[in-house]
Short mmCIF file of C-alpha atoms in Angstrom, two decimals:
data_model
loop_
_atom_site.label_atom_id
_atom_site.label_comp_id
_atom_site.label_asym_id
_atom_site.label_seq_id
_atom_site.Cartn_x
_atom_site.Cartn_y
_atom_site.Cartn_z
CA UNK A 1 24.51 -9.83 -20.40
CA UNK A 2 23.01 -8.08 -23.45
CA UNK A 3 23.12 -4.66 -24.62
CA UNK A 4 18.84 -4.51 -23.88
CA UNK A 5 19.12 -5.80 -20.39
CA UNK A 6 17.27 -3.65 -18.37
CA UNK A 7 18.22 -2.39 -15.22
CA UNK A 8 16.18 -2.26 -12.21
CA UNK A 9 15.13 0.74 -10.59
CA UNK A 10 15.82 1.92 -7.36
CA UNK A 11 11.92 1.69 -6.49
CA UNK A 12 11.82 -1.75 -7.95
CA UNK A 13 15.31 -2.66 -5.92
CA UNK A 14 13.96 -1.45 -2.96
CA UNK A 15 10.29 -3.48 -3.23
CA UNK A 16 12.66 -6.43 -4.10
CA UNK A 17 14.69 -6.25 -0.33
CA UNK A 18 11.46 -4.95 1.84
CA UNK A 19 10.72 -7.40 4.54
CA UNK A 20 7.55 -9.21 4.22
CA UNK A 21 6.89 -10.04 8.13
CA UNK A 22 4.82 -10.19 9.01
CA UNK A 23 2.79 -12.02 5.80
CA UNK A 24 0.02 -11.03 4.23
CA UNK A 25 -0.93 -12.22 0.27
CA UNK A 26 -2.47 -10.36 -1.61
CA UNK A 27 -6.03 -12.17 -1.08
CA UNK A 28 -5.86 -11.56 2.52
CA UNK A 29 -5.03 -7.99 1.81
CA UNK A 30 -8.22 -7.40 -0.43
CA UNK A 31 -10.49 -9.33 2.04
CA UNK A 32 -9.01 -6.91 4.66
CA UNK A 33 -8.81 -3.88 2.49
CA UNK A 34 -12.63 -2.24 3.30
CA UNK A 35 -11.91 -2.56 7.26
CA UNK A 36 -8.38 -1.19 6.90
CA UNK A 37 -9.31 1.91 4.97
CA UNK A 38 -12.23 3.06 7.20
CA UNK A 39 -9.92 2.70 10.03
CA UNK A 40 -7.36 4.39 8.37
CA UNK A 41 -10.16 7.33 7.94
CA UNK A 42 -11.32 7.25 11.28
CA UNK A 43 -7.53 7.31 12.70
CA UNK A 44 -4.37 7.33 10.60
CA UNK A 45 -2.16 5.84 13.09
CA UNK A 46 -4.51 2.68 13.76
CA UNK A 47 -2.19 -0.38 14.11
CA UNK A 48 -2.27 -2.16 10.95
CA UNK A 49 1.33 -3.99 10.85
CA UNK A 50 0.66 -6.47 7.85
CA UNK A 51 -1.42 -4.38 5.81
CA UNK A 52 1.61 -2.09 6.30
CA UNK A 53 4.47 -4.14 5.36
CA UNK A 54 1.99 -5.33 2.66
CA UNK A 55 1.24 -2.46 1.24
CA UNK A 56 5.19 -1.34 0.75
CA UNK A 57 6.02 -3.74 -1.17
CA UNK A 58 3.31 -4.28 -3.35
CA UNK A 59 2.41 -1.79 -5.74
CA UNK A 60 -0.87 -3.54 -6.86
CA UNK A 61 -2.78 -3.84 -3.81
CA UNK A 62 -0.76 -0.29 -2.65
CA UNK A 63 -2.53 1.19 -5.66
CA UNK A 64 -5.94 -0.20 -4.96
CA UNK A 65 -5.45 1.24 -1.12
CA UNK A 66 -4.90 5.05 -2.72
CA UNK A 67 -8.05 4.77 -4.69
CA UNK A 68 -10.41 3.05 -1.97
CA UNK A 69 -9.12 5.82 0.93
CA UNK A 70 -9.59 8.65 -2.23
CA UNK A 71 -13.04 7.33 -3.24
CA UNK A 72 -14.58 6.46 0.61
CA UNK A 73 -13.16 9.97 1.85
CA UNK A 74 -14.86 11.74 -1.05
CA UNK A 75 -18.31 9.89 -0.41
CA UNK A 76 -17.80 10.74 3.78
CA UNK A 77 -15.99 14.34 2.77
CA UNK A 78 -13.57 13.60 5.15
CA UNK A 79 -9.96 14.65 4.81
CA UNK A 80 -7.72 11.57 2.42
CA UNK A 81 -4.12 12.78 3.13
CA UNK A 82 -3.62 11.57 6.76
CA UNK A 83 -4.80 8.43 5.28
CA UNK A 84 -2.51 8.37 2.19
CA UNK A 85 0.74 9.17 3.90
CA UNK A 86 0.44 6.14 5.89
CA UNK A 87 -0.39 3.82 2.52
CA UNK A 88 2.31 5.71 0.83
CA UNK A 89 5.29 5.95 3.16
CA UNK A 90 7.68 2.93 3.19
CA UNK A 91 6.87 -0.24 6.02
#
């Protein structure tokens, strides 16, 4: 090993280990992402268990989640956070 290697984070260890079942790439996710948010609005606890274990371990699509539920929530001045714990908290 060289004296550059870089380690990995714990963050990056932990995305590295999180199940993926049940699976969901990251086209599926998009195509689903509009229908998941608004339910997510509606009712934070709406069953979602791909888009969950999705979402954990991938930061991209994670990322893209945060700014739909911030942007739709604005436009329908409803309340983001219920919303953004659930996107945010590990699968």
């Amino acid at each position: 090993m060289t004296e550059n290697a870089r380690r990995l984070t714990q963050a990056a260890l932990e995305r590295l280990v999180v199940s993926t079942v049940p699976w969901l790439s990251c086209e599926d996710c998009f195509d689903a992402m509009d229908g998941y948010v608004e339910a997510l609005l509606a009712d934070a606890s709406t069953a979602a268990p791909a888009m969950d274990v999705h979402l954990a371990a991938c930061p991209a699509c994670a990322e893209e989640a945060v700014s739909l539920i911030i942007l739709v929530a604005v436009d329908d001045n409803t309340d983001p956070e219920p919303a953004l714990r659930r996107v945010r908290r590990p699968a």
